[in-house]
CSV table of C-alpha atoms in Angstrom, one decimal:
chain,number,residue,atom,x,y,z
A,1,MET,CA,25.8,-8.5,-128.5
A,2,SER,CA,28.1,-8.7,-131.5
A,3,TRP,CA,31.2,-10.7,-132.5
A,4,ALA,CA,34.3,-9.3,-134.3
A,5,VAL,CA,35.6,-10.8,-137.5
A,6,THR,CA,39.4,-10.5,-137.3
A,7,GLY,CA,40.4,-12.7,-140.2
A,8,MET,CA,39.0,-13.6,-143.6
A,9,GLY,CA,40.0,-16.0,-146.4
A,10,ALA,CA,38.3,-16.9,-149.7
A,11,VAL,CA,38.8,-18.9,-152.9
A,12,ALA,CA,36.4,-18.9,-155.8
A,13,SER,CA,36.4,-19.0,-159.6
A,14,VAL,CA,37.0,-15.3,-159.8
A,15,GLY,CA,39.6,-14.8,-157.1
A,16,ARG,CA,42.0,-16.7,-154.9
A,17,ASP,CA,41.9,-14.4,-151.9
A,18,PRO,CA,39.4,-11.8,-150.6
A,19,ALA,CA,41.0,-8.8,-152.2
A,20,GLU,CA,41.2,-10.4,-155.7
A,21,LEU,CA,37.7,-11.8,-155.4
A,22,PHE,CA,36.1,-8.4,-154.4
A,23,ALA,CA,38.0,-6.5,-157.1
A,24,ASN,CA,36.9,-8.9,-159.9
A,25,LEU,CA,33.3,-8.9,-158.6
A,26,CYS,CA,33.2,-5.1,-158.6
A,27,ALA,CA,34.6,-5.2,-162.2
A,28,GLY,CA,31.8,-7.6,-163.3
A,29,VAL,CA,34.2,-10.5,-164.0
A,30,SER,CA,32.4,-13.8,-164.4
A,31,GLY,CA,33.9,-17.1,-163.5
A,32,VAL,CA,31.8,-19.1,-165.9
A,33,GLY,CA,33.5,-21.3,-168.4
A,34,GLU,CA,33.3,-24.7,-170.2
A,35,LEU,CA,33.6,-27.7,-167.9
A,36,LYS,CA,37.2,-28.5,-167.1
A,37,GLY,CA,37.0,-31.5,-164.8
A,38,PHE,CA,34.3,-33.7,-166.4
A,39,ASP,CA,34.1,-35.7,-169.6
A,40,LEU,CA,31.8,-33.4,-171.7
A,41,THR,CA,30.5,-36.3,-173.7
A,42,ARG,CA,28.6,-37.5,-170.6
A,43,HIS,CA,26.6,-34.2,-170.2
A,44,HIS,CA,24.2,-32.0,-172.0
A,45,ALA,CA,25.1,-28.9,-170.0
A,46,ARG,CA,28.6,-27.6,-170.6
A,47,PHE,CA,29.3,-24.7,-168.3
A,48,ALA,CA,30.1,-24.1,-164.6
A,49,TYR,CA,32.0,-21.8,-162.3
A,50,GLU,CA,35.1,-23.8,-161.5
A,51,VAL,CA,38.3,-23.0,-159.6
A,52,ASP,CA,41.0,-23.6,-162.2
A,53,ASP,CA,43.4,-25.8,-160.2
A,54,ARG,CA,43.3,-29.1,-162.0
A,55,PRO,CA,46.4,-30.5,-163.7
A,56,GLU,CA,44.8,-30.4,-167.2
A,57,PRO,CA,41.4,-30.0,-168.7
A,58,GLY,CA,39.2,-33.1,-168.7
A,59,THR,CA,40.9,-34.7,-165.7
A,60,ASP,CA,40.1,-34.5,-162.0
A,61,VAL,CA,41.9,-35.4,-158.8
A,62,PRO,CA,40.5,-36.2,-155.3
A,63,ARG,CA,40.6,-34.0,-152.2
A,64,ARG,CA,40.0,-30.7,-154.1
A,65,ALA,CA,37.3,-29.7,-151.6
A,66,THR,CA,39.8,-30.3,-148.8
A,67,ALA,CA,42.5,-28.3,-150.6
A,68,LEU,CA,40.2,-25.3,-151.1
A,69,LEU,CA,39.1,-25.5,-147.5
A,70,LEU,CA,42.7,-25.6,-146.2
A,71,ASP,CA,43.6,-22.6,-148.4
A,72,ALA,CA,40.7,-20.5,-147.1
A,73,VAL,CA,41.2,-21.4,-143.4
A,74,ARG,CA,45.0,-20.7,-143.5
A,75,GLN,CA,44.3,-17.3,-145.2
A,76,ALA,CA,41.9,-16.4,-142.5
A,77,ALA,CA,44.2,-17.6,-139.7
A,78,ARG,CA,47.1,-15.6,-141.0
A,79,ASP,CA,44.9,-12.5,-141.4
A,80,ALA,CA,43.8,-12.8,-137.8
A,81,GLY,CA,47.4,-13.2,-136.5
A,82,LEU,CA,46.9,-16.9,-135.6
A,83,ASP,CA,49.5,-19.5,-136.2
A,84,GLU,CA,48.2,-21.3,-139.3
A,85,ASP,CA,50.4,-24.3,-138.6
A,86,ASP,CA,49.0,-24.7,-135.0
A,87,LEU,CA,45.3,-24.1,-134.6
A,88,SER,CA,45.0,-26.4,-131.6
A,89,GLY,CA,42.4,-25.3,-129.1
A,90,VAL,CA,40.5,-23.2,-131.7
A,91,PRO,CA,37.2,-24.7,-132.8
A,92,ILE,CA,36.8,-25.0,-136.6
A,93,LEU,CA,33.2,-25.3,-137.8
A,94,ILE,CA,32.8,-26.2,-141.5
A,95,GLY,CA,29.6,-25.9,-143.5
A,96,THR,CA,29.3,-28.0,-146.7
A,97,GLY,CA,26.7,-29.4,-149.0
A,98,LEU,CA,28.6,-32.4,-150.5
A,99,ARG,CA,31.9,-32.7,-148.5
A,100,GLU,CA,34.3,-35.0,-150.5
A,101,LEU,CA,31.6,-36.6,-152.7
A,102,ARG,CA,33.7,-35.9,-155.8
A,103,SER,CA,36.6,-37.9,-154.4
A,104,VAL,CA,34.2,-40.8,-153.8
A,105,GLU,CA,33.0,-40.6,-157.4
A,106,LEU,CA,36.6,-40.8,-158.7
A,107,TRP,CA,37.3,-43.7,-156.4
A,108,GLN,CA,34.2,-45.6,-157.4
A,109,ARG,CA,34.3,-45.1,-161.2
A,110,ASP,CA,37.9,-44.6,-162.0
A,111,GLY,CA,39.6,-46.5,-159.2
A,112,ILE,CA,41.5,-43.5,-157.9
A,113,ASP,CA,42.8,-44.3,-154.4
A,114,PHE,CA,41.0,-42.4,-151.7
A,115,PRO,CA,41.4,-43.4,-148.0
A,116,PRO,CA,38.0,-43.3,-146.3
A,117,GLN,CA,39.4,-41.2,-143.4
A,118,ASP,CA,40.0,-38.4,-145.9
A,119,LEU,CA,36.3,-38.0,-146.3
A,120,HIS,CA,36.5,-36.0,-143.1
A,121,PHE,CA,37.9,-32.5,-143.4
A,122,GLY,CA,39.2,-32.8,-139.8
A,123,THR,CA,41.8,-35.4,-141.0
A,124,ALA,CA,43.6,-32.8,-143.2
A,125,LEU,CA,43.1,-30.0,-140.7
A,126,ARG,CA,44.7,-32.0,-138.0
A,127,ARG,CA,47.6,-33.0,-140.3
A,128,VAL,CA,48.3,-29.6,-141.8
A,129,CYS,CA,47.1,-27.2,-139.1
A,130,ASN,CA,47.3,-29.3,-135.9
A,131,ALA,CA,43.6,-28.6,-135.4
A,132,ASP,CA,42.1,-30.7,-132.7
A,133,ASP,CA,38.5,-29.4,-132.5
A,134,THR,CA,36.8,-29.7,-135.9
A,135,HIS,CA,33.1,-30.1,-136.8
A,136,THR,CA,31.5,-30.5,-140.2
A,137,PHE,CA,27.8,-29.6,-140.9
A,138,SER,CA,25.9,-30.5,-144.0
A,139,ASN,CA,23.0,-28.1,-144.2
A,140,ALA,CA,22.7,-27.8,-148.0
A,141,CYS,CA,23.2,-24.3,-149.4
A,142,SER,CA,22.8,-22.5,-146.1
A,143,ALA,CA,25.5,-24.7,-144.4
A,144,GLY,CA,28.0,-21.9,-144.1
A,145,LEU,CA,25.7,-19.5,-142.3
A,146,TYR,CA,24.4,-22.3,-140.1
A,147,ALA,CA,28.0,-22.9,-139.0
A,148,LEU,CA,28.3,-19.1,-138.4
A,149,GLY,CA,25.3,-19.3,-136.1
A,150,LEU,CA,26.8,-22.2,-134.2
A,151,ALA,CA,30.0,-20.2,-133.8
A,152,THR,CA,28.2,-17.2,-132.3
A,153,ASP,CA,26.4,-19.6,-129.9
A,154,LEU,CA,29.8,-20.9,-128.7
A,155,LEU,CA,31.1,-17.3,-128.2
A,156,ALA,CA,28.0,-16.2,-126.4
A,157,ALA,CA,28.1,-19.2,-124.1
A,158,GLY,CA,31.7,-18.5,-123.2
A,159,ALA,CA,32.7,-21.9,-124.6
A,160,ALA,CA,35.4,-20.4,-126.8
A,161,GLU,CA,37.3,-17.1,-127.2
A,162,THR,CA,38.0,-17.6,-130.9
A,163,VAL,CA,36.2,-19.7,-133.5
A,164,ILE,CA,37.0,-20.3,-137.2
A,165,VAL,CA,34.0,-20.7,-139.4
A,166,ALA,CA,34.4,-22.1,-143.0
A,167,GLY,CA,32.4,-23.3,-145.9
A,168,VAL,CA,33.4,-25.3,-149.0
A,169,ASP,CA,32.0,-27.2,-152.0
A,170,VAL,CA,33.3,-28.3,-155.4
A,171,LEU,CA,31.5,-29.7,-158.4
A,172,THR,CA,30.3,-33.3,-158.4
A,173,GLU,CA,29.1,-35.2,-161.4
A,174,THR,CA,26.1,-36.6,-159.6
A,175,MET,CA,24.8,-33.1,-158.6
A,176,TYR,CA,25.7,-31.6,-161.9
A,177,GLY,CA,24.0,-34.4,-163.8
A,178,LEU,CA,20.9,-34.1,-161.6
A,179,LEU,CA,20.6,-30.3,-162.2
A,180,GLU,CA,21.0,-30.6,-165.9
A,181,ARG,CA,18.2,-33.1,-166.1
A,182,VAL,CA,15.7,-31.0,-164.2
A,183,GLN,CA,16.3,-27.8,-166.2
A,184,PRO,CA,14.6,-27.9,-169.6
A,185,VAL,CA,17.4,-25.9,-171.3
A,186,PRO,CA,20.8,-26.1,-169.8
A,187,PRO,CA,21.8,-22.5,-168.8
A,188,GLU,CA,25.1,-20.9,-169.9
A,189,ARG,CA,25.3,-18.5,-167.0
A,190,VAL,CA,23.4,-17.6,-163.8
A,191,ARG,CA,21.0,-14.7,-164.1
A,192,PRO,CA,19.5,-14.0,-160.7
A,193,PHE,CA,16.0,-12.3,-160.7
A,194,ASP,CA,15.9,-12.0,-164.5
A,195,ARG,CA,12.7,-13.0,-166.3
A,196,ASN,CA,14.7,-14.9,-168.9
A,197,ARG,CA,16.9,-16.9,-166.4
A,198,ALA,CA,17.3,-20.5,-167.4
A,199,GLY,CA,18.3,-22.0,-164.1
A,200,VAL,CA,21.3,-22.5,-161.8
A,201,LEU,CA,24.9,-23.5,-162.5
A,202,MET,CA,27.2,-24.8,-159.8
A,203,GLY,CA,30.3,-23.1,-158.7
A,204,GLU,CA,33.3,-24.0,-156.6
A,205,GLY,CA,34.7,-22.2,-153.7
A,206,ALA,CA,35.7,-21.9,-150.0
A,207,ALA,CA,35.6,-19.1,-147.5
A,208,ALA,CA,36.6,-18.8,-143.9
A,209,VAL,CA,36.3,-16.2,-141.1
A,210,VAL,CA,37.8,-15.9,-137.7
A,211,LEU,CA,35.3,-14.7,-135.0
A,212,THR,CA,36.6,-13.4,-131.7
A,213,ARG,CA,34.9,-12.3,-128.5
A,214,THR,CA,37.5,-9.7,-127.5
A,215,PRO,CA,39.9,-8.7,-130.3
A,216,ALA,CA,43.5,-8.0,-129.1
A,217,ALA,CA,44.5,-4.4,-128.9
A,218,GLY,CA,45.6,-3.1,-132.2
A,219,ARG,CA,44.2,-6.0,-134.1
A,220,LYS,CA,42.3,-5.1,-137.3
A,221,VAL,CA,38.5,-5.8,-137.2
A,222,HIS,CA,36.9,-6.4,-140.6
A,223,GLY,CA,33.4,-6.0,-139.2
A,224,LEU,CA,30.9,-7.3,-136.6
A,225,VAL,CA,28.4,-10.2,-136.8
A,226,ARG,CA,25.3,-8.8,-135.1
A,227,SER,CA,23.0,-11.9,-135.4
A,228,VAL,CA,22.3,-15.2,-137.2
A,229,ALA,CA,18.8,-16.6,-137.4
A,230,VAL,CA,18.1,-20.2,-138.7
A,231,ASN,CA,15.1,-22.3,-139.2
A,232,CYS,CA,13.8,-25.3,-141.1
A,233,ASP,CA,10.3,-24.8,-142.5
A,234,ALA,CA,10.3,-28.3,-144.1
A,235,HIS,CA,7.9,-27.0,-146.7
A,236,HIS,CA,9.2,-29.1,-149.6
A,237,VAL,CA,12.2,-31.1,-150.6
A,238,THR,CA,13.3,-28.6,-153.2
A,239,ALA,CA,10.7,-25.8,-153.4
A,240,PRO,CA,11.4,-22.8,-151.1
A,241,ASP,CA,8.6,-21.3,-148.9
A,242,PRO,CA,8.3,-17.5,-148.6
A,243,VAL,CA,6.7,-17.8,-145.2
A,244,GLY,CA,9.7,-19.7,-143.7
A,245,ILE,CA,12.2,-17.4,-145.3
A,246,ALA,CA,10.4,-14.2,-144.1
A,247,GLU,CA,10.3,-15.7,-140.6
A,248,ALA,CA,14.1,-16.2,-140.7
A,249,ILE,CA,14.6,-12.6,-141.9
A,250,ARG,CA,12.4,-11.1,-139.1
A,251,GLU,CA,14.2,-13.2,-136.5
A,252,ALA,CA,17.6,-12.0,-137.7
A,253,HIS,CA,16.4,-8.4,-137.4
A,254,THR,CA,15.0,-9.0,-133.9
A,255,ARG,CA,18.1,-10.7,-132.7
A,256,ALA,CA,20.2,-7.8,-134.0
A,257,GLY,CA,17.9,-5.3,-132.4
A,258,LEU,CA,17.3,-3.6,-135.7
A,259,GLY,CA,14.4,-3.0,-138.1
A,260,PRO,CA,14.1,-3.3,-141.9
A,261,ALA,CA,14.8,0.4,-142.3
A,262,ASP,CA,18.2,0.0,-140.6
A,263,ILE,CA,19.5,-2.4,-143.4
A,264,ASP,CA,21.6,-0.7,-146.0
A,265,LEU,CA,22.6,-3.7,-148.1
A,266,VAL,CA,21.1,-7.1,-148.8
A,267,MET,CA,23.3,-9.9,-150.2
A,268,VAL,CA,20.5,-12.0,-151.7
A,269,HIS,CA,20.7,-15.8,-152.1
A,270,GLY,CA,19.8,-15.2,-155.8
A,271,THR,CA,20.3,-18.6,-157.4
A,272,GLY,CA,18.8,-17.8,-160.8
A,273,THR,CA,16.3,-20.8,-160.5
A,274,LEU,CA,12.7,-20.5,-161.6
A,275,LEU,CA,11.3,-20.9,-158.1
A,276,ASN,CA,13.9,-19.6,-155.7
A,277,ASP,CA,14.3,-16.0,-157.1
A,278,GLU,CA,10.6,-15.1,-157.0
A,279,THR,CA,10.1,-16.8,-153.7
A,280,GLU,CA,13.0,-14.9,-152.1
A,281,ALA,CA,11.7,-11.6,-153.6
A,282,VAL,CA,8.2,-12.3,-152.1
A,283,ALA,CA,9.8,-13.1,-148.7
A,284,LEU,CA,11.9,-9.9,-148.8
A,285,GLY,CA,8.9,-7.9,-149.7
A,286,GLU,CA,6.9,-9.4,-146.8
A,287,ALA,CA,9.6,-9.0,-144.2
A,288,PHE,CA,10.7,-5.5,-145.2
A,289,GLY,CA,7.2,-4.1,-146.0
A,290,ASP,CA,7.3,-0.4,-146.8
A,291,ALA,CA,11.1,-0.4,-146.4
A,292,ALA,CA,11.7,-2.9,-149.2
A,293,GLY,CA,12.8,-0.2,-151.6
A,294,GLY,CA,15.4,1.1,-149.1
A,295,PRO,CA,18.5,-1.2,-149.1
A,296,VAL,CA,20.6,-1.8,-152.2
A,297,MET,CA,20.8,-5.5,-153.2
A,298,THR,CA,23.1,-7.7,-155.2
A,299,ALA,CA,23.6,-11.3,-156.1
A,300,ILE,CA,27.2,-12.4,-156.5
A,301,LYS,CA,26.2,-15.9,-157.7
A,302,SER,CA,25.8,-14.1,-161.1
A,303,MET,CA,29.7,-14.2,-161.2
A,304,THR,CA,30.6,-17.1,-158.8
A,305,GLY,CA,27.8,-19.6,-159.6
A,306,HIS,CA,26.2,-21.4,-156.8
A,307,THR,CA,28.9,-22.5,-154.4
A,308,SER,CA,26.5,-24.3,-152.1
A,309,GLY,CA,27.9,-24.7,-148.6
A,310,ALA,CA,30.5,-21.9,-149.3
A,311,SER,CA,28.0,-19.4,-150.6
A,312,GLY,CA,26.9,-17.8,-147.4
A,313,LEU,CA,30.4,-17.2,-146.1
A,314,LEU,CA,31.6,-16.0,-149.5
A,315,ASN,CA,28.8,-13.5,-149.3
A,316,LEU,CA,30.0,-12.6,-145.8
A,317,VAL,CA,33.6,-11.9,-146.9
A,318,VAL,CA,32.4,-9.8,-149.8
A,319,THR,CA,29.9,-7.9,-147.7
A,320,LEU,CA,32.4,-6.9,-145.0
A,321,ILE,CA,34.7,-5.5,-147.7
A,322,ALA,CA,31.8,-3.8,-149.4
A,323,LEU,CA,30.8,-2.1,-146.1
A,324,ALA,CA,34.4,-1.0,-145.4
A,325,GLU,CA,34.9,0.4,-148.9
A,326,GLY,CA,31.4,1.7,-149.6
A,327,ARG,CA,31.2,-0.2,-152.8
A,328,VAL,CA,28.8,-2.9,-154.0
A,329,PRO,CA,29.5,-5.4,-156.8
A,330,PRO,CA,26.8,-5.5,-159.5
A,331,THR,CA,24.5,-8.4,-160.4
A,332,ILE,CA,25.4,-9.2,-164.0
A,333,GLY,CA,23.0,-10.7,-166.5
A,334,LEU,CA,20.0,-8.9,-164.9
A,335,ASP,CA,18.3,-7.1,-167.7
A,336,ASP,CA,14.6,-7.6,-167.0
A,337,PRO,CA,13.7,-8.1,-163.3
A,338,VAL,CA,10.9,-10.4,-162.4
A,339,LYS,CA,7.8,-8.5,-161.2
A,340,GLU,CA,8.3,-9.5,-157.6
A,341,ALA,CA,11.7,-7.8,-157.5
A,342,SER,CA,11.0,-4.9,-159.8
A,343,GLU,CA,10.8,-2.3,-156.9
A,344,PHE,CA,14.1,-3.5,-155.3
A,345,ARG,CA,17.3,-1.4,-155.7
A,346,ILE,CA,19.3,-4.2,-157.3
A,347,VAL,CA,22.8,-3.0,-158.4
A,348,THR,CA,23.3,-3.7,-162.1
A,349,GLY,CA,25.7,-2.5,-164.7
A,350,GLU,CA,28.6,-1.2,-162.6
A,351,ALA,CA,29.5,-1.4,-159.0
A,352,ALA,CA,27.6,1.1,-156.8
A,353,GLU,CA,29.4,3.5,-154.4
A,354,LEU,CA,27.5,4.6,-151.3
A,355,PRO,CA,28.0,4.8,-147.5
A,356,MET,CA,26.7,1.7,-145.7
A,357,SER,CA,27.0,0.3,-142.2
A,358,VAL,CA,24.6,-2.6,-141.8
A,359,ALA,CA,24.0,-5.6,-144.2
A,360,GLN,CA,21.8,-8.7,-144.4
A,361,LEU,CA,23.0,-12.0,-145.9
A,362,ASN,CA,20.5,-14.6,-147.1
A,363,ALA,CA,21.2,-18.3,-147.6
A,364,PHE,CA,18.4,-20.9,-148.2
A,365,GLY,CA,18.8,-24.6,-148.9
A,366,PHE,CA,16.9,-27.7,-149.9
A,367,GLY,CA,14.2,-28.8,-147.4
A,368,GLY,CA,13.5,-25.3,-146.2
A,369,VAL,CA,16.8,-24.9,-144.3
A,370,ASN,CA,17.0,-21.1,-144.0
A,371,ALA,CA,19.7,-18.9,-142.6
A,372,VAL,CA,20.0,-15.1,-142.4
A,373,ALA,CA,22.8,-13.1,-140.9
A,374,ILE,CA,23.1,-9.4,-140.0
A,375,VAL,CA,26.6,-7.8,-140.0
A,376,GLU,CA,27.9,-4.4,-139.3
A,377,ALA,CA,30.9,-2.4,-140.5
A,378,ALA,CA,33.7,-2.1,-138.0
A,379,ARG,CA,33.3,0.7,-135.5
C-alpha cells in the first residue's frame, strides 16, 4: 500500500520554498553563517544555519518556530489545492524537538511576553488556518518521520482521507550552549562522513507535506510514501546503536515490499558528529549487505545544518523533487570519507544526474529513536 504526496512546503536557511531550497542545494549553497539571534559574547561557538527572518542581528523574537511552521503548512496546503485558511477536518501532525522553547527562554531571561497557550502549535493553527485537529510529537531528531508514520497509519486505518504532516525547529540557546560544550573544538560547518569533521551545528527550518489516500482526478502527485518504520532501541541517551538502526532499515524495506537492491537513493541522517556518522555507515553496510555500493547517497545537513524535528521532512521534500528531476544535491565539505563509508556512492562536488525511482530517508534521534521511510517517484 502507498500514499500520495499531493502538497509540499519547506523553509530553511537556504530556501523559503521547495523549489528555491532544492535549487540552492543542487548548487552547493550553504546556509551557515555567524549567529544572528544570540549574544555572541555568551558563546564560544559562533556559527549556525539560521533562517534570516529576525528584525535585526543580535535580537530575537518569540514564536519563530510557530511562524516557520505556519509558512510550511500553508505552502503545502496551497500546493495540494486545499483552502489554507480553512483546514478544519484535516488532521495536522507536527514533529518537533524543542517546540517553542526559544520563546520560553526569551520570556524567562528578557521578560518578553509570551502567553503559555502559545507554547502549543495548535493555538496558532486554529487561529490562522481554522485547524481543529492538531497533534504535536516530540521525538527528537526523528520526530518528522515519526509523524509521517502516524499519518500513514491514519490513512491505512481509514480514519482520515487527507493528513498534513509537518516538522519544525529553531535554535535555542540552551541546546546551542549544550552542544558547544560537548564538542572540543566548536565547528564552523557540518561535514557529514568526513574524517576531519568537528561536530554538528544546529539549523532552523520547517517542512510540511499533504498525504492523501485517493488523489482527485488531475491533481498533481509529487510521489508516493511506500512505508515508514520506527523503533526505539533505548541503547544510550545520546550514542546511537547500529543494531537498532539496521533493524529500522530492514523493517522499512519489508513494509515496502522491497529489498536493498531496489533502493536508488539514500538520504542519510548525516549529522557530522563523531559517533553518529560512523554508526549510521555501519548500520547501512549491515542492512544493505552486498548492495551497499548500489544506491547514491547524500547528506543535505552539510548545507542546512541539523534542523532536528524538521530534518526528516526536509529530506522528504528534497527527495521527491530529486526523484522527479533525476538530480541529487551533493554533500559539501566531504573530502576524506571515514573508512566505514568509503565504499558508498556519496555524491560530492556537483549535483549528480541519474534516473531514480525509489529512495530511503534516515532520521535518528537521542535515546535510540529511529525512523526510516521509503518513498517512490510518482507513477
